[in-house]
mmCIF file of C-alpha atoms and ligand atoms in Angstrom:
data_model
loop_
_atom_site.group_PDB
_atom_site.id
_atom_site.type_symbol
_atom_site.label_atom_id
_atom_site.label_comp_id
_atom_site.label_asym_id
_atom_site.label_seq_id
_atom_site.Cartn_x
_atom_site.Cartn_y
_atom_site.Cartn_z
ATOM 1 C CA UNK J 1 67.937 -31.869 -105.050
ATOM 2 C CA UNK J 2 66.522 -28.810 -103.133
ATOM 3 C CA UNK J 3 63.291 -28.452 -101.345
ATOM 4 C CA UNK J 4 60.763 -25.178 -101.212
ATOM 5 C CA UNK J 5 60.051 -24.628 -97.638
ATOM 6 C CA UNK J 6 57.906 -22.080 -95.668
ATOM 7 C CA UNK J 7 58.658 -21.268 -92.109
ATOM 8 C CA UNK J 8 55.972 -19.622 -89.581
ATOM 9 C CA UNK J 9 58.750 -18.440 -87.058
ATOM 10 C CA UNK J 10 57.493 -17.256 -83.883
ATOM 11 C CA UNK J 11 59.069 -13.800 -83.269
ATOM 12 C CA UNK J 12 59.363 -11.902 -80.101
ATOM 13 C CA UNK J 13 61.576 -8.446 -79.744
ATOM 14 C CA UNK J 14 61.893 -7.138 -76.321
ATOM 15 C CA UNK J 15 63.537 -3.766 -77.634
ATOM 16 C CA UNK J 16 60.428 -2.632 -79.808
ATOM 17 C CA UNK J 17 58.383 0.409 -78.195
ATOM 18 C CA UNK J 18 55.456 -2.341 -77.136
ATOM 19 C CA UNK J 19 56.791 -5.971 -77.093
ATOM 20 C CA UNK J 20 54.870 -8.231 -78.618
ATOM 21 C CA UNK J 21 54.839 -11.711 -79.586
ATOM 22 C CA UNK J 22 53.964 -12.250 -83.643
ATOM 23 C CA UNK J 23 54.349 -14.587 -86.638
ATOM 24 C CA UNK J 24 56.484 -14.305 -89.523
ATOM 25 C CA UNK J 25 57.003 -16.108 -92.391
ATOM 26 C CA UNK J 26 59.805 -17.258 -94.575
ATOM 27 C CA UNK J 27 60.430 -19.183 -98.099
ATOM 28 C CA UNK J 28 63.613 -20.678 -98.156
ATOM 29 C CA UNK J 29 65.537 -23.318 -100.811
ATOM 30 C CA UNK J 30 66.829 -26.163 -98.865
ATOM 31 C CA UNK J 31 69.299 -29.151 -99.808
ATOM 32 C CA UNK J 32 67.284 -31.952 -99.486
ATOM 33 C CA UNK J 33 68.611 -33.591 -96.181
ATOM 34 C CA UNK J 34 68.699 -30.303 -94.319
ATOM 35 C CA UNK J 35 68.082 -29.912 -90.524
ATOM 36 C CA UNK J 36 65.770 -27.408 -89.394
ATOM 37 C CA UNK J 37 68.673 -25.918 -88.179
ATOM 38 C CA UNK J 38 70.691 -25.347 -91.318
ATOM 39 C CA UNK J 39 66.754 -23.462 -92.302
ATOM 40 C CA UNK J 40 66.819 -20.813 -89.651
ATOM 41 C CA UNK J 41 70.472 -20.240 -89.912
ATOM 42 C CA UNK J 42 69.671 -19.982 -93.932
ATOM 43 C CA UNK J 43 66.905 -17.658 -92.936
ATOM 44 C CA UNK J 44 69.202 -15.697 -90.582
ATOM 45 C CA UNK J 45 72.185 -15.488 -92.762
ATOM 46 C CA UNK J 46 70.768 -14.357 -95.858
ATOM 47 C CA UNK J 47 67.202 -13.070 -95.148
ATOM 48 C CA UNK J 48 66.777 -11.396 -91.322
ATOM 49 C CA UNK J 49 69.810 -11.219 -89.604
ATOM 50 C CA UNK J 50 67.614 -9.788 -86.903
ATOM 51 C CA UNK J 51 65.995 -13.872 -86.331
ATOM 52 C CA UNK J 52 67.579 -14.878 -82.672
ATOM 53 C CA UNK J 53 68.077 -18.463 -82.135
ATOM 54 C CA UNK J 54 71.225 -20.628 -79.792
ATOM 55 C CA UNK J 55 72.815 -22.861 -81.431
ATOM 56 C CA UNK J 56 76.215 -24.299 -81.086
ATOM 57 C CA UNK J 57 77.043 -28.081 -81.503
ATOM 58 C CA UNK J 58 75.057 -28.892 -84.417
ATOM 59 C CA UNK J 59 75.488 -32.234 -83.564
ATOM 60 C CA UNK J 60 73.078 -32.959 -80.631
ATOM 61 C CA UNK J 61 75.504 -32.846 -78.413
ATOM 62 C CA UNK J 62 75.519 -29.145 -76.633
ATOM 63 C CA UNK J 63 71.712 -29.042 -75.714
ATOM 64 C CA UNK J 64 71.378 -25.486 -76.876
ATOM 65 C CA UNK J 65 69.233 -25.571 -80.086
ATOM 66 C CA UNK J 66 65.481 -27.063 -78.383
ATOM 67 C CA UNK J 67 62.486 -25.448 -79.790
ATOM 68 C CA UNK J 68 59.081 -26.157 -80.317
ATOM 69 C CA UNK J 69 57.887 -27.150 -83.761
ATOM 70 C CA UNK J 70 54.566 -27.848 -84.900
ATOM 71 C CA UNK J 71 53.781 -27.781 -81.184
ATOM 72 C CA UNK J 72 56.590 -30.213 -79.945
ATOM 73 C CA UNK J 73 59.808 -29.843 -78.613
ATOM 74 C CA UNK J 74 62.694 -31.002 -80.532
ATOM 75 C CA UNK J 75 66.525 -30.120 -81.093
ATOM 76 C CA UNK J 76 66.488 -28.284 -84.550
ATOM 77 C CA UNK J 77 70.187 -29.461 -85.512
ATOM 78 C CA UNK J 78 68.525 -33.362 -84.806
ATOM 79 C CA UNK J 79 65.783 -33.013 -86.956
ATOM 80 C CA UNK J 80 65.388 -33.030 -90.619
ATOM 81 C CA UNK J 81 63.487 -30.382 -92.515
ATOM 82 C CA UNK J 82 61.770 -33.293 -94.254
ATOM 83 C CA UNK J 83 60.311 -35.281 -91.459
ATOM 84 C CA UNK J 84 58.852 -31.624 -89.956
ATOM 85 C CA UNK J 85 56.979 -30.522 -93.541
ATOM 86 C CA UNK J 86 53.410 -31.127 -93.104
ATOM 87 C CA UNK J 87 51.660 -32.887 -95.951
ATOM 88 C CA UNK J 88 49.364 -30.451 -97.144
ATOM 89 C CA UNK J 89 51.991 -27.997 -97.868
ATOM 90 C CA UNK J 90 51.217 -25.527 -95.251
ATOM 91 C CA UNK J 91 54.340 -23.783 -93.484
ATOM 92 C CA UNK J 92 56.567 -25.622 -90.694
ATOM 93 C CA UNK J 93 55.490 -23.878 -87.259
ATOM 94 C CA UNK J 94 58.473 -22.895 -85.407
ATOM 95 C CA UNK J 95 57.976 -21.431 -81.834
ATOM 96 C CA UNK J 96 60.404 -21.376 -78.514
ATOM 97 C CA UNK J 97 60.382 -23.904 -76.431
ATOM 98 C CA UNK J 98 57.584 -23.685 -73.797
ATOM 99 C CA UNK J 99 57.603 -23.297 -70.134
ATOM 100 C CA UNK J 100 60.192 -20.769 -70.282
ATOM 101 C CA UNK J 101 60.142 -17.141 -70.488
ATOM 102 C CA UNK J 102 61.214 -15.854 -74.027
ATOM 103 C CA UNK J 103 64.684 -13.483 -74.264
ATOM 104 C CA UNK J 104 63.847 -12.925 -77.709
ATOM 105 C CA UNK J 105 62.707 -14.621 -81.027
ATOM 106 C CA UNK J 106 63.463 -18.547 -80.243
ATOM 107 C CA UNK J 107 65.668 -18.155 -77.449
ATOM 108 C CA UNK J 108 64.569 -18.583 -73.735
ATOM 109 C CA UNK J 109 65.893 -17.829 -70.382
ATOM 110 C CA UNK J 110 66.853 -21.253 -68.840
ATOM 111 C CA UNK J 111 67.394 -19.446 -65.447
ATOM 112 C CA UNK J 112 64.115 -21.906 -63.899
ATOM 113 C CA UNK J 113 65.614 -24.662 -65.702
ATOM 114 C CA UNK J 114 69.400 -24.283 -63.971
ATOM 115 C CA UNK J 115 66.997 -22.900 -60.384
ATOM 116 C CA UNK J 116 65.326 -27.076 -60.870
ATOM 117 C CA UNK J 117 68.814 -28.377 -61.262
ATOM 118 C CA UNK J 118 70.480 -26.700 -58.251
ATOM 119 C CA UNK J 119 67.109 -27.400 -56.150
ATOM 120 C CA UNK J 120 68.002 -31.289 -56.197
ATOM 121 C CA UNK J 121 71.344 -31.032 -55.100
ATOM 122 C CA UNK J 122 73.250 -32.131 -58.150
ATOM 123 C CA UNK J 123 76.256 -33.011 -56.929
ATOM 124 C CA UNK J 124 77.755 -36.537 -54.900
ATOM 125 C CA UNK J 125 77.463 -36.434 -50.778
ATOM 126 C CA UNK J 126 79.605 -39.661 -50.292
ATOM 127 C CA UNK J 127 80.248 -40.080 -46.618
ATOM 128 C CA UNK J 128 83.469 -41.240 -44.351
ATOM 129 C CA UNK J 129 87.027 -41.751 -45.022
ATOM 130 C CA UNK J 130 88.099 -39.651 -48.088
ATOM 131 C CA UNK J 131 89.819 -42.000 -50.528
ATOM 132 C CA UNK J 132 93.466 -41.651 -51.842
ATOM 133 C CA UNK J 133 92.045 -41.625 -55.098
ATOM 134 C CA UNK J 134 88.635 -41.348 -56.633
ATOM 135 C CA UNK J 135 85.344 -42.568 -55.367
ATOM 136 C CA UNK J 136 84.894 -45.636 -56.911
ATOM 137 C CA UNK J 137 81.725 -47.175 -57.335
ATOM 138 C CA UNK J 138 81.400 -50.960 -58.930
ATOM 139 C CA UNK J 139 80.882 -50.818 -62.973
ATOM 140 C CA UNK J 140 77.103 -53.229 -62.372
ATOM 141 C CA UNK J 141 76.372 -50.531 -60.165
ATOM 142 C CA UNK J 142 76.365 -47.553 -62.412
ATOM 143 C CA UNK J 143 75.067 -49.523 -65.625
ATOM 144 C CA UNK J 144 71.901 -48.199 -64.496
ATOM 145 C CA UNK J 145 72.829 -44.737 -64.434
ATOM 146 C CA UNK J 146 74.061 -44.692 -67.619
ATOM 147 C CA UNK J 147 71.297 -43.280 -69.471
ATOM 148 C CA UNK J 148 70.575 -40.531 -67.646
ATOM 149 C CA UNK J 149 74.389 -39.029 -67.399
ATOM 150 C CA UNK J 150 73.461 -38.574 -71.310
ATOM 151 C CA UNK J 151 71.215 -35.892 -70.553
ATOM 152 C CA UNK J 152 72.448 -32.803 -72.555
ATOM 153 C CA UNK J 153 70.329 -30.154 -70.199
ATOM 154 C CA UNK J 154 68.573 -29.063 -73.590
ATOM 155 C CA UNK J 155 65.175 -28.389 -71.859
ATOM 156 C CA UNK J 156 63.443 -30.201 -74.749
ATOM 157 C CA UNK J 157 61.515 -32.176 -71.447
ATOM 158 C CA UNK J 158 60.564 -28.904 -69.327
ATOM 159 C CA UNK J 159 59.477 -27.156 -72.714
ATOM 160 C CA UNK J 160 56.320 -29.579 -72.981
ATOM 161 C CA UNK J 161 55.847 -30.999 -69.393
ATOM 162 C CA UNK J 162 52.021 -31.060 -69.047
ATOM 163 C CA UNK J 163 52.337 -30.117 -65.154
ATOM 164 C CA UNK J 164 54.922 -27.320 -65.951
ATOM 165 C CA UNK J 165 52.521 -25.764 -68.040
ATOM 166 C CA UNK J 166 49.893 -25.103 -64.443
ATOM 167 C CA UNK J 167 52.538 -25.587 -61.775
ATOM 168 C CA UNK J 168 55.904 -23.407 -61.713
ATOM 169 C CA UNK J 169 56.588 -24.637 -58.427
ATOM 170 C CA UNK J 170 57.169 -28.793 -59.903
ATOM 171 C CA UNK J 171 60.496 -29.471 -60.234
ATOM 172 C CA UNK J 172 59.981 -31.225 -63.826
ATOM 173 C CA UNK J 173 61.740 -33.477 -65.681
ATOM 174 C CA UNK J 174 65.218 -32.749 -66.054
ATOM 175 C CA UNK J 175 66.076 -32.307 -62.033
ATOM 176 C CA UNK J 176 63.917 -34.977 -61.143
ATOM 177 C CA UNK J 177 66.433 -36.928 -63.532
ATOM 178 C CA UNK J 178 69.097 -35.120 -62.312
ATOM 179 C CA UNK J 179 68.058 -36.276 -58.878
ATOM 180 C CA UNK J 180 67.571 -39.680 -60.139
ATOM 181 C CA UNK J 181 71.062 -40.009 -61.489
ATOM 182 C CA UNK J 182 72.372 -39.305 -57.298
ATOM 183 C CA UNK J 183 69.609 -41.394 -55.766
ATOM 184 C CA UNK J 184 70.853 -44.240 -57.421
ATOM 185 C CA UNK J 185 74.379 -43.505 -56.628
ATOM 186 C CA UNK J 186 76.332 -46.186 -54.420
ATOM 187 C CA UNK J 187 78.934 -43.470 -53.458
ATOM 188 C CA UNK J 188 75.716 -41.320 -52.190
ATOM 189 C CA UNK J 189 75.424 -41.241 -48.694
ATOM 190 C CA UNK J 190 72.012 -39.067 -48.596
ATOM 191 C CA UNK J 191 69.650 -41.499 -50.507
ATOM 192 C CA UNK J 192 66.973 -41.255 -47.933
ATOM 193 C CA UNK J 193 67.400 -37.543 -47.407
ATOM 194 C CA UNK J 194 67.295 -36.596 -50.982
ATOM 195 C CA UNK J 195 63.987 -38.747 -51.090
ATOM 196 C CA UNK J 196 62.048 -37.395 -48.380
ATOM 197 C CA UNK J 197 63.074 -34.247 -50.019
ATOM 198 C CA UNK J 198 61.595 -35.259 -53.339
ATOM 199 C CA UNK J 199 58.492 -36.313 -52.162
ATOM 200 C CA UNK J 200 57.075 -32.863 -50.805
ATOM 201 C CA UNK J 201 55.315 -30.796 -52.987
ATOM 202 C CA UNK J 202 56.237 -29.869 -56.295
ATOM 203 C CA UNK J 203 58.596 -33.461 -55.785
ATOM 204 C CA UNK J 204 58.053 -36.759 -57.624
ATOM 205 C CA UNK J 205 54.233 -37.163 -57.085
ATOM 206 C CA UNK J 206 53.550 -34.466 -58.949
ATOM 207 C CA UNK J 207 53.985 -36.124 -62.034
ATOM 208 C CA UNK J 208 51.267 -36.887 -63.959
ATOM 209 C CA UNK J 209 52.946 -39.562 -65.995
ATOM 210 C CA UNK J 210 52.106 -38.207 -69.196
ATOM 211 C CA UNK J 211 54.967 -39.457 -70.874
ATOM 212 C CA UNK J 212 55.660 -36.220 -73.056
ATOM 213 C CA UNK J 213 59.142 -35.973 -71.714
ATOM 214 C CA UNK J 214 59.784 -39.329 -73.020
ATOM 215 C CA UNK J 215 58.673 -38.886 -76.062
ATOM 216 C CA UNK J 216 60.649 -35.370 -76.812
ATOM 217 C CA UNK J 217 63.510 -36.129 -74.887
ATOM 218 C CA UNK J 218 66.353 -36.985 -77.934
ATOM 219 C CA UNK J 219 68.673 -38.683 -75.513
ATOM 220 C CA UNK J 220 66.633 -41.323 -74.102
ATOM 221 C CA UNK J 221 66.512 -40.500 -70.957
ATOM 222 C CA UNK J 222 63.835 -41.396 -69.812
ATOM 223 C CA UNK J 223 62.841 -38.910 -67.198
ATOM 224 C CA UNK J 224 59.299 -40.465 -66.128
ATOM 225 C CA UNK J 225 60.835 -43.595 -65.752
ATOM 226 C CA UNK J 226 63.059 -42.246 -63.022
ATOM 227 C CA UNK J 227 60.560 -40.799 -61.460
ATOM 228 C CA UNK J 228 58.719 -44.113 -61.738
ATOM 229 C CA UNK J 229 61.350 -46.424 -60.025
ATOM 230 C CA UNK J 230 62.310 -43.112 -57.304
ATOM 231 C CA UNK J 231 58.414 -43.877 -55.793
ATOM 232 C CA UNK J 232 59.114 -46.792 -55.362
ATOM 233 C CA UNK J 233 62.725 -46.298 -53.524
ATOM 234 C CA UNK J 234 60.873 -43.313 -51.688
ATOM 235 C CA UNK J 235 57.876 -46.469 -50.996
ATOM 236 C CA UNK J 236 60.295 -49.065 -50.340
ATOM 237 C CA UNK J 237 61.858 -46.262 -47.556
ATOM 238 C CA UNK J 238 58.939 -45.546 -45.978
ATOM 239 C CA UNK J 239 58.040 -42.074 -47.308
ATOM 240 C CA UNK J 240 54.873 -43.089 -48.058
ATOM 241 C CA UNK J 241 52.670 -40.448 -45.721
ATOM 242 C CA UNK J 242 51.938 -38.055 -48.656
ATOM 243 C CA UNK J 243 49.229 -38.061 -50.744
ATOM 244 C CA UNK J 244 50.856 -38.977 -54.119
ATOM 245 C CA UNK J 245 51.966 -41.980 -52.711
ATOM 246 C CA UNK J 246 48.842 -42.677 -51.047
ATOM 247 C CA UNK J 247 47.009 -42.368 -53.926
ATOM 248 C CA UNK J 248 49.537 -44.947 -55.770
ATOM 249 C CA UNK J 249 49.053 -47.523 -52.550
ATOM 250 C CA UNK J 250 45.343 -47.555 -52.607
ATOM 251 C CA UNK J 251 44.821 -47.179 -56.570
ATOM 252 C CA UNK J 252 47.501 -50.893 -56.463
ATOM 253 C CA UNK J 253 45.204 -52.397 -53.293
ATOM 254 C CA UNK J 254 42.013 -51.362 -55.262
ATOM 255 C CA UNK J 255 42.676 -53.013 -58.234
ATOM 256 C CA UNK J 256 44.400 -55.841 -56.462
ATOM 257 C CA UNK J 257 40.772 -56.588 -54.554
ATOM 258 C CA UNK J 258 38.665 -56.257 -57.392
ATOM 259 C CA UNK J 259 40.154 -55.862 -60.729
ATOM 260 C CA UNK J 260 39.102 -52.869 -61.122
ATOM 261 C CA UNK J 261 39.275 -48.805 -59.916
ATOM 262 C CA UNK J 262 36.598 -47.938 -57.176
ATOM 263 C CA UNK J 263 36.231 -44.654 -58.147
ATOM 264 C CA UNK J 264 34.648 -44.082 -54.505
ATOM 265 C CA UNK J 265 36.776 -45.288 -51.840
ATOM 266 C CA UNK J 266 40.363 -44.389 -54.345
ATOM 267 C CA UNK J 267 40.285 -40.648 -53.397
ATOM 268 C CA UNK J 268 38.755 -41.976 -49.728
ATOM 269 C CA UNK J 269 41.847 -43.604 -49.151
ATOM 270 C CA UNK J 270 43.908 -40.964 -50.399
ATOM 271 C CA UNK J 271 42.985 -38.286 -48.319
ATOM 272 C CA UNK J 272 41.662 -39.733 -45.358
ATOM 273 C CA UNK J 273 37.860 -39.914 -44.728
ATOM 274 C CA UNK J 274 38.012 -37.039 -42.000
ATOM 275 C CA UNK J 275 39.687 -35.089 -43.676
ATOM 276 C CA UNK J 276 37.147 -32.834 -44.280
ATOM 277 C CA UNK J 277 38.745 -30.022 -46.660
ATOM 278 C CA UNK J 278 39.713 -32.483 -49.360
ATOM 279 C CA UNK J 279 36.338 -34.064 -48.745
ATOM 280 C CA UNK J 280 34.680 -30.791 -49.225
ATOM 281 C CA UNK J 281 36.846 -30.018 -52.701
ATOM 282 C CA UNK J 282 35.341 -33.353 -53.981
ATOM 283 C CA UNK J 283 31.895 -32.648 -53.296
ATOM 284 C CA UNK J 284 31.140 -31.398 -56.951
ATOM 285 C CA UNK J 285 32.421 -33.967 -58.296
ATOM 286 C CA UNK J 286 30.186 -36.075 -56.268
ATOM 287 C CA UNK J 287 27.281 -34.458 -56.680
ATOM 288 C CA UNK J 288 28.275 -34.010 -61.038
ATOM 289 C CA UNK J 289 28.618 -38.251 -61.071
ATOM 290 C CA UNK J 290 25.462 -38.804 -59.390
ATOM 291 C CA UNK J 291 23.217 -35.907 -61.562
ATOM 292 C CA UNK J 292 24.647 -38.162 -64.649
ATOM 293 C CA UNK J 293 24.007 -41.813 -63.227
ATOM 294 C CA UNK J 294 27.920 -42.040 -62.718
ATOM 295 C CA UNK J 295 27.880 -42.907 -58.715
ATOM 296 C CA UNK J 296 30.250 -46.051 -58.017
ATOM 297 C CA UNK J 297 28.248 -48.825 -56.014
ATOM 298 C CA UNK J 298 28.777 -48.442 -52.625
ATOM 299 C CA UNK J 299 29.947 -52.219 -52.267
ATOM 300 C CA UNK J 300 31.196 -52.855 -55.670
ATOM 301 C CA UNK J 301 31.947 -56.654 -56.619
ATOM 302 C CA UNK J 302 35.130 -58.593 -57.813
ATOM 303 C CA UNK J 303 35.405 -58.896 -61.529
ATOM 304 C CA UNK J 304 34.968 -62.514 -62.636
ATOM 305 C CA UNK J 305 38.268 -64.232 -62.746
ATOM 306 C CA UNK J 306 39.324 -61.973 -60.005
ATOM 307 C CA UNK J 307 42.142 -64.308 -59.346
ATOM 308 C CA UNK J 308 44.049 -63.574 -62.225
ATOM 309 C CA UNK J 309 44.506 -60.535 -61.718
ATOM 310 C CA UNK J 310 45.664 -60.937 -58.348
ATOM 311 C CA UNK J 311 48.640 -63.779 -60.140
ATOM 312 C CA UNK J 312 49.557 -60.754 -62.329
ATOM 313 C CA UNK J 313 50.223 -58.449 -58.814
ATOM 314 C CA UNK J 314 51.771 -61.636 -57.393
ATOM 315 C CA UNK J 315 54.284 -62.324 -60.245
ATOM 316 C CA UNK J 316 55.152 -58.503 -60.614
ATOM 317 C CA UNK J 317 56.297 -58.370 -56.647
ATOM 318 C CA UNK J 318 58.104 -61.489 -56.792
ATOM 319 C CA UNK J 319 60.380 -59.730 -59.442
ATOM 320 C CA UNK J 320 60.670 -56.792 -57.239
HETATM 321 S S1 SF4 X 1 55.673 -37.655 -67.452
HETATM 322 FE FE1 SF4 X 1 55.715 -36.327 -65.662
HETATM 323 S S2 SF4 X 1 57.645 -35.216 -65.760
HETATM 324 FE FE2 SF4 X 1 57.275 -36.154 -67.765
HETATM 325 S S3 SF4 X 1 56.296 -34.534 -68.940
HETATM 326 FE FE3 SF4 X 1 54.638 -35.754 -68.042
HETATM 327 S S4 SF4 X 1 54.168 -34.758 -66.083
HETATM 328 FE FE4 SF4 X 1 56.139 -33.927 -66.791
HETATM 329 S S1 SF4 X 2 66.205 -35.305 -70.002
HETATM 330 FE FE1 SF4 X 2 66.382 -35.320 -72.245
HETATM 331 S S2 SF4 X 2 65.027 -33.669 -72.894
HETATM 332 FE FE2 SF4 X 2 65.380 -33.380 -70.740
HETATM 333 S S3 SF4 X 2 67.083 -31.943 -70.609
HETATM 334 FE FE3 SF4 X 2 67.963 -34.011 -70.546
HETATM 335 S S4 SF4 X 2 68.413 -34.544 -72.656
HETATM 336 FE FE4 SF4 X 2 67.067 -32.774 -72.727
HETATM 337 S S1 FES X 3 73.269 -27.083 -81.793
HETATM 338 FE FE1 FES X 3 74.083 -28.292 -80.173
HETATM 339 S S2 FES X 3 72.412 -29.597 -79.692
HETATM 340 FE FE2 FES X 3 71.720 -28.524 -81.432
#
C-alpha cells in the first residue's frame, strides 16, 4: 500500500543574490510505514536534489536528523509519515529545528548547542590518587545516570525550549543534562563547584519548567527532571542566595502556611522588600491587579483543612 503525501518544506538558500527564508511544496508516493525521513530523502533523490537535510543513522541513534514538524521537534528517521499527516488532508509542515541559526534548507549550525555543552564542563574531575585501572564507581550508584548517558546530542530539546526562544544566554536543556549526568557522578570531585556554577544566571533557575523538552526529547531523558532534582542538590548545598531558588523556598513556605500562593508577599520574599529596583519593575503589575479587583489580601487566611496540606509537605520531606 502507498500513501499520497504533501510536504510544506521550509527552504532557506544562503547562496541566492538575497537570502530568504520560503515555503515549498512537494507530492510524493510513500510505502505505507515510511518515516518522514525516507519522504525528504524521496523528495531529494528524485525531485530537488537541491533540498539540504543531515541525516545519517536512520535509526535514532546518531542525533543528526531533528527537525521541526508541524511546529515540534522530532527526529525524522523516528517518526512515521502516518502519525505526522494531519486529518484534514492539508500538507505535513516541515521546518528546521528552532533556536538555531539555519546553514541552509533543514540543516542548522549546532555551534551554540556544542558552546552549552563545553560551558558545563563535560568531562569527569575525580580527585586524589590516580587508580591502576579505571575509575570505578559502584553499579547502584550510576543506575541513576543511566538515562541521561542516552542522550544522542540531537538538539530536538534546545530546538523548542520556551526560554531559548527569549534568552540566548540559558544554557538549555541538553548541557544542563549534560551537567546533570557529572553532578551526580561519585567519581566527581567538583559537585559543589559545578553547582554554584549552575546556579548563576542563564544556570538551572532559569528554567521555566515547561516540560517541552520532555515531551520532544526521543530518548527519555528527561532534561527538566535533572534540572528538577540539581535545585535541590544546589538547595540541599546551600546555594540558595539567588533568586530562582528564593523564589522556589518561599513559593514551598507559602503554600506550606496557607494552602495556597500569596501572590503578594511570593515575589516579596523573592527579592527582598528593600530591594527597591525589583520593587520598582513590579509596580505595574501592582497597580494592573488592583485597577481589575485582583489585589491579594494583605493578611490572607489558611484554607480550611489547612492541616492536610501541611501532612502532604510532611510526608514528601520524610522521603527526601
Ligand atoms: S522545561 Fe526548562 S529546559 Fe525544558 S524546555 Fe522548558 S524551559 Fe527549557
Ligand atoms: S536530551 Fe534528548 S532531545 Fe535533548 S539532545 Fe539529548 S537526546 Fe536530544
Ligand atoms: S538519521 Fe540518525 S538519528 Fe535520525
Amino acid at each position: 500500500m502507498t500513501m499520497d503525501v504533501t510536504l510544506n518544506v521550509k527552504r532557506y538558500n544562503p547562496d541566492a543574490a538575497k537570502p530568504a527564508s520560503y515555503n515549498q511544496e512537494y507530492r510524493i508516493d510513500l510505502e505505507d510505514g515510511s518515516s518522514l525521513l525516507d519522504g525528504l530523502i524521496k523528495v531529494r533523490e528524485e525531485m530537488d536534489g537541491t533540498l539540504a537535510l543531515r541525516c545519517s543513522c536512520r535509526s535514532a541513534i546518531c542525533g543528526s536528523c531533528a527537525m521541526r514538524v508541524n511546529g515540534r521537534a522530532v527526529l525524522a528517521c523516528n517518526t512515521k509519515m502516518k502519525d505526522v499527516m494531519p486529518k484534514d488532508g492539508s500538507p505535513v509542515k516541515v521546518e528546521p529545528a528552532g533556536n538555531m541559526g539555519v546553514v541552509k534548507d533543514l540543516i542548522v549550525n549546532f555551534d551554540v548547542f556544542w558552546g552549552k555543552i563545553k560551558a558545563v564542563k563535560p568531562w569527569l574531575q575525580p580527585e586524589g590518587p590516580v587508580p591502576q585501572g579505571e575509575y570505578l564507581a559502584p553499579n547502584e550508584a550510576m543506575l541513576h545516570l543511566a538515562g541521561v548517558m542516552g542522550c544522542i546530542m540531537c538538539g530536538a530539546c534546545v530546538s523548542d525550549c520556551t526560554v531559548l526562544e527569549v534568552d540566548k544566554n540559558f544554557l538549555g536543556p541538553a548541557a544542563l543534562a549534560k551537567a546533570y549526568r557529572f553532578v551526580g557522578d561519585p567519581r566527581d570531585a567538583h559537585e559543589k563547584d559545578r553547582l554554584k556554577d549552575l546556579t548563576k544566571y542563564g544556570g538551572m533557575w532559569d528554567c521555566t519548567r515547561c516540560m517541552q523538552c520532555v515531551q520532544v526529547c526521543p530518548k527519555g531523558v528527561d532534561p527538566m527532571g535533572r534540572i528538577m532534582k540539581m535545585r535541590d542538590k544546589a538547595l540541599a548545598a546551600g546555594y540558595n542566595n539567588t533568586y530562582g531558588a528564593r523564589h522556589a523556598l518561599a513559593f514551598t513556605d507559602l503554600v506550606r502556611h496557607g494552602g495556597h500562593l500569596d501572590e503578594l508577599r511570593l515575589p516579596i520574599k523573592t527579592f527582598g522588600i528593600f530591594n527597591v529596583k525589583e520593587m520598582l519593575k513590579l509596580a505595574p503589575i501592582g497597580m494592573r491587579s488592583q485597577m481589575v479587583g485582583k489585589v491579594p489580601p494583605l493578611f490572607p487566611k489558611p484554607i480550611p483543612g489547612i492541616q492536610n496540606v501541611r501532612r502532604i509537605f510532611e510526608k514528601v520531606e520524610a522521603k527526601r
